[in-house]
Amino acid sequence: MQKSEHDCIKLVPLFDHLPDEDVDKIEAIITHKHYAAGESLFLDGDDLNTLMIVANGQVKVSKIAANGREQLLYLLQTGDFDGEGALFQDKTHTSSAVALIPTAVCQISRKNFQKLLSQSPSISMNLINEFGQRISSLEKRTTEAATESVEARIGSYLVETGASLDKDTFKLPIKKKDLAIYLGTTPETVSRKLTDFESKGWISQGPQKQIKLLDKDALVLLD
C-alpha cells in the first residue's frame, strides 16, 4: 500500500510532532516520484537539494571505494528518510542510491521549504523545538539499536521487505554480504540464522535467494 502525502510527513521524526495545520502546509510542497527496481535515485556528485522520504520500497545507498569496489553505506526502507540537511544548506551527494525493489518517494525541495519557513514562523519555532528533542533522544535510540539482537534485525528486515513488496515469497533484493554489513554482522551469521529460522518453520528458502515468510509474527517478536 502506498503512503499518502500526510503519511509521508508523519514518517519523518523531524515533522511528526508538528500540529496538523503546519503539516498541511508542508504537504502542499511535497512532490512524488516512483522508481523501478535497479533505477538510480541520485549519483555521487549530484546536487543535494531535497529531503527524500521513502513512502514504500527499499533503497541501497553506496559509494565506490578507492579500490574500485562498491561499498554499501546503508539501506533505506519504508519510513526512512535521507537528506534532511539539504533543507538548510547547499550540499552535494557523496554517495549513490539505487532502488532495490519498486520504490515510491516523497520529496521536499530546499527552495520551497525555506520559502515556507519565511512565511510561517510557527513552523520555524516548532522545528527548533523538535531539533532539541531529537538531540536529547539520539543517544537513547542509538543504544537501543546497538543492543537489538542479530536475529531481531534479520527478522525485521525480512518482514519489512515482504511488506514493501506486498508478498510473502520474494527474492532477497540484496547480496548476503551487503545484508550482513547493513545488519552489523557477517555473511556466515546471516546464512546460519536463516537456516535456523527455516528449521523453526518461520521461513522456507529456495534457490536464487528465494525466501517465503511462513510465520511473520515470530519474526517480528524476536528480541
Tab-separated table of C-alpha atoms in Angstrom:
chain	number	residue	atom	x	y	z
A	1	MET	CA	0.000	0.000	0.000
A	2	GLN	CA	1.340	3.401	-0.974
A	3	LYS	CA	1.599	6.076	1.672
A	4	SER	CA	-0.427	9.288	1.366
A	5	GLU	CA	1.224	12.710	1.497
A	6	HIS	CA	0.157	13.107	5.121
A	7	ASP	CA	1.642	9.702	5.935
A	8	CYS	CA	4.925	10.757	4.299
A	9	ILE	CA	5.241	13.775	6.556
A	10	LYS	CA	4.398	11.764	9.655
A	11	LEU	CA	7.108	9.216	8.767
A	12	VAL	CA	9.814	11.838	9.408
A	13	PRO	CA	10.615	12.382	13.107
A	14	LEU	CA	11.527	15.982	12.315
A	15	PHE	CA	7.895	16.660	11.398
A	16	ASP	CA	5.802	14.097	13.257
A	17	HIS	CA	5.124	16.333	16.284
A	18	LEU	CA	4.034	19.370	14.309
A	19	PRO	CA	0.403	20.481	14.615
A	20	ASP	CA	-1.902	19.469	11.762
A	21	GLU	CA	-2.083	23.000	10.361
A	22	ASP	CA	1.710	23.049	9.899
A	23	VAL	CA	1.701	19.532	8.443
A	24	ASP	CA	-0.894	20.684	5.902
A	25	LYS	CA	1.425	23.496	4.796
A	26	ILE	CA	4.337	21.080	4.347
A	27	GLU	CA	2.133	18.633	2.435
A	28	ALA	CA	1.427	21.352	-0.109
A	29	ILE	CA	5.093	21.458	-1.208
A	30	ILE	CA	5.634	17.690	-1.478
A	31	THR	CA	6.370	16.050	-4.827
A	32	HIS	CA	6.158	12.325	-5.585
A	33	LYS	CA	8.437	10.057	-7.581
A	34	HIS	CA	8.360	6.354	-8.403
A	35	TYR	CA	11.421	4.268	-9.234
A	36	ALA	CA	11.654	0.807	-10.770
A	37	ALA	CA	13.975	-1.816	-9.294
A	38	GLY	CA	17.506	-1.018	-10.442
A	39	GLU	CA	16.768	2.647	-11.177
A	40	SER	CA	19.073	5.327	-9.733
A	41	LEU	CA	17.660	7.925	-7.359
A	42	PHE	CA	20.841	10.005	-7.276
A	43	LEU	CA	24.541	9.741	-8.094
A	44	ASP	CA	27.711	10.745	-6.270
A	45	GLY	CA	28.307	14.422	-7.070
A	46	ASP	CA	24.678	15.303	-7.804
A	47	ASP	CA	23.258	18.391	-6.102
A	48	LEU	CA	21.661	17.525	-2.778
A	49	ASN	CA	18.722	19.887	-2.572
A	50	THR	CA	15.787	17.772	-1.415
A	51	LEU	CA	14.667	15.807	1.604
A	52	MET	CA	13.705	12.330	0.371
A	53	ILE	CA	11.199	10.188	2.279
A	54	VAL	CA	10.746	6.527	1.333
A	55	ALA	CA	6.981	6.047	1.257
A	56	ASN	CA	7.320	2.444	0.134
A	57	GLY	CA	10.221	0.332	-1.052
A	58	GLN	CA	13.920	-0.244	-0.402
A	59	VAL	CA	16.943	1.803	-1.485
A	60	LYS	CA	20.628	0.910	-1.391
A	61	VAL	CA	22.991	3.816	-0.722
A	62	SER	CA	26.601	3.071	-1.606
A	63	LYS	CA	29.928	4.582	-2.607
A	64	ILE	CA	32.753	3.432	-4.845
A	65	ALA	CA	35.833	2.836	-2.688
A	66	ALA	CA	39.400	3.697	-3.677
A	67	ASN	CA	39.940	0.116	-4.861
A	68	GLY	CA	37.017	0.439	-7.287
A	69	ARG	CA	34.651	-1.753	-5.298
A	70	GLU	CA	31.160	-0.706	-4.336
A	71	GLN	CA	30.829	-0.144	-0.590
A	72	LEU	CA	27.378	-0.337	0.997
A	73	LEU	CA	26.762	2.598	3.326
A	74	TYR	CA	23.184	1.930	4.416
A	75	LEU	CA	19.738	0.842	3.302
A	76	LEU	CA	16.622	2.987	3.297
A	77	GLN	CA	13.323	1.193	3.829
A	78	THR	CA	9.714	2.293	4.176
A	79	GLY	CA	9.602	5.178	6.638
A	80	ASP	CA	13.286	6.082	6.313
A	81	PHE	CA	14.415	9.462	5.047
A	82	ASP	CA	17.595	10.959	3.688
A	83	GLY	CA	18.970	14.436	3.050
A	84	GLU	CA	17.337	16.477	5.796
A	85	GLY	CA	20.475	18.623	5.925
A	86	ALA	CA	19.692	19.708	2.364
A	87	LEU	CA	16.731	21.687	3.667
A	88	PHE	CA	19.066	24.151	5.340
A	89	GLN	CA	22.288	24.393	3.315
A	90	ASP	CA	23.804	23.729	-0.112
A	91	LYS	CA	25.318	20.269	-0.386
A	92	THR	CA	26.218	17.611	-2.931
A	93	HIS	CA	25.671	13.881	-2.693
A	94	THR	CA	28.751	11.951	-1.616
A	95	SER	CA	27.161	8.594	-2.444
A	96	SER	CA	24.819	6.973	-4.954
A	97	ALA	CA	21.411	5.398	-4.426
A	98	VAL	CA	19.528	2.741	-6.367
A	99	ALA	CA	16.105	1.211	-5.809
A	100	LEU	CA	16.376	-2.483	-4.923
A	101	ILE	CA	12.648	-3.021	-5.403
A	102	PRO	CA	9.894	-0.785	-6.839
A	103	THR	CA	10.092	2.319	-4.651
A	104	ALA	CA	7.919	5.391	-4.100
A	105	VAL	CA	9.383	8.507	-2.503
A	106	CYS	CA	8.092	11.879	-1.360
A	107	GLN	CA	10.397	14.868	-1.749
A	108	ILE	CA	10.621	18.415	-0.376
A	109	SER	CA	12.958	20.869	-2.100
A	110	ARG	CA	15.141	23.253	-0.119
A	111	LYS	CA	13.840	26.247	-2.097
A	112	ASN	CA	10.191	25.509	-1.306
A	113	PHE	CA	10.921	24.554	2.296
A	114	GLN	CA	12.875	27.708	3.075
A	115	LYS	CA	10.180	29.818	1.452
A	116	LEU	CA	7.638	28.116	3.706
A	117	LEU	CA	9.759	28.844	6.804
A	118	SER	CA	9.926	32.543	5.932
A	119	GLN	CA	6.145	32.637	5.609
A	120	SER	CA	5.337	30.510	8.676
A	121	PRO	CA	7.265	31.467	11.846
A	122	SER	CA	5.301	28.843	13.814
A	123	ILE	CA	6.871	26.063	11.740
A	124	SER	CA	10.336	27.520	12.364
A	125	MET	CA	9.779	27.543	16.137
A	126	ASN	CA	8.321	24.032	16.138
A	127	LEU	CA	11.292	22.729	14.173
A	128	ILE	CA	13.760	24.333	16.607
A	129	ASN	CA	11.970	22.598	19.491
A	130	GLU	CA	11.960	19.320	17.585
A	131	PHE	CA	15.700	19.560	16.900
A	132	GLY	CA	16.265	19.900	20.636
A	133	GLN	CA	14.185	16.812	21.366
A	134	ARG	CA	15.991	14.818	18.682
A	135	ILE	CA	19.408	15.700	20.113
A	136	SER	CA	18.386	14.676	23.637
A	137	SER	CA	16.940	11.326	22.487
A	138	LEU	CA	19.680	10.415	19.977
A	139	GLU	CA	21.873	8.604	22.494
A	140	LYS	CA	18.936	6.555	23.765
A	141	ARG	CA	17.907	5.443	20.257
A	142	THR	CA	21.493	4.580	19.349
A	143	THR	CA	21.844	2.421	22.447
A	144	GLU	CA	18.590	0.606	21.757
A	145	ALA	CA	19.612	-0.137	18.164
A	146	ALA	CA	23.004	-1.431	19.264
A	147	THR	CA	21.524	-3.839	21.790
A	148	GLU	CA	18.971	-5.389	19.433
A	149	SER	CA	19.927	-8.977	18.581
A	150	VAL	CA	21.094	-10.088	15.148
A	151	GLU	CA	18.073	-12.408	14.991
A	152	ALA	CA	15.715	-9.496	15.578
A	153	ARG	CA	17.414	-7.365	12.921
A	154	ILE	CA	17.227	-10.160	10.336
A	155	GLY	CA	13.618	-10.933	11.212
A	156	SER	CA	12.602	-7.294	10.930
A	157	TYR	CA	14.393	-6.931	7.599
A	158	LEU	CA	12.601	-9.953	6.115
A	159	VAL	CA	9.168	-8.832	7.282
A	160	GLU	CA	9.713	-5.216	6.147
A	161	THR	CA	10.926	-6.366	2.735
A	162	GLY	CA	7.905	-8.611	2.289
A	163	ALA	CA	5.599	-5.783	3.342
A	164	SER	CA	7.197	-3.364	0.867
A	165	LEU	CA	6.750	-5.876	-1.950
A	166	ASP	CA	3.309	-6.908	-0.665
A	167	LYS	CA	4.446	-10.516	-0.995
A	168	ASP	CA	5.247	-13.365	1.377
A	169	THR	CA	7.515	-15.009	-1.209
A	170	PHE	CA	10.300	-12.929	-2.732
A	171	LYS	CA	13.927	-12.922	-3.803
A	172	LEU	CA	16.276	-11.183	-1.383
A	173	PRO	CA	16.928	-7.863	-3.151
A	174	ILE	CA	20.449	-7.545	-1.750
A	175	LYS	CA	23.541	-9.746	-1.593
A	176	LYS	CA	24.038	-11.550	1.704
A	177	LYS	CA	27.394	-9.832	2.220
A	178	ASP	CA	25.741	-6.430	1.877
A	179	LEU	CA	22.856	-7.505	4.086
A	180	ALA	CA	25.410	-8.557	6.691
A	181	ILE	CA	27.056	-5.112	6.542
A	182	TYR	CA	23.678	-3.441	6.916
A	183	LEU	CA	22.787	-5.622	9.906
A	184	GLY	CA	26.190	-5.322	11.556
A	185	THR	CA	27.121	-8.981	11.343
A	186	THR	CA	28.826	-11.474	8.988
A	187	PRO	CA	27.521	-13.296	5.886
A	188	GLU	CA	28.072	-16.584	7.693
A	189	THR	CA	25.881	-15.448	10.576
A	190	VAL	CA	23.136	-14.323	8.191
A	191	SER	CA	23.168	-17.725	6.466
A	192	ARG	CA	23.189	-19.545	9.800
A	193	LYS	CA	20.288	-17.519	11.187
A	194	LEU	CA	18.223	-18.005	8.026
A	195	THR	CA	18.798	-21.747	8.303
A	196	ASP	CA	17.754	-21.568	11.960
A	197	PHE	CA	14.581	-19.656	11.034
A	198	GLU	CA	13.824	-22.329	8.442
A	199	SER	CA	14.307	-25.176	10.933
A	200	LYS	CA	11.823	-23.453	13.262
A	201	GLY	CA	9.241	-23.195	10.492
A	202	TRP	CA	9.308	-19.398	10.295
A	203	ILE	CA	10.576	-19.218	6.703
A	204	SER	CA	11.459	-21.501	3.833
A	205	GLN	CA	14.395	-20.950	1.499
A	206	GLY	CA	14.545	-21.704	-2.198
A	207	PRO	CA	17.160	-21.340	-4.945
A	208	GLN	CA	18.397	-17.932	-6.104
A	209	LYS	CA	17.923	-16.284	-2.673
A	210	GLN	CA	14.185	-17.031	-2.608
A	211	ILE	CA	12.519	-16.533	0.765
A	212	LYS	CA	8.996	-17.474	1.814
A	213	LEU	CA	7.652	-15.999	5.048
A	214	LEU	CA	5.700	-18.619	6.997
A	215	ASP	CA	5.383	-17.031	10.447
A	216	LYS	CA	5.788	-13.244	10.356
A	217	ASP	CA	4.620	-12.859	13.959
A	218	ALA	CA	7.520	-14.984	15.194
A	219	LEU	CA	9.993	-12.950	13.142
A	220	VAL	CA	8.838	-9.549	14.395
A	221	LEU	CA	8.661	-10.680	18.029
A	222	LEU	CA	12.330	-11.642	18.180
A	223	ASP	CA	14.402	-9.649	20.660
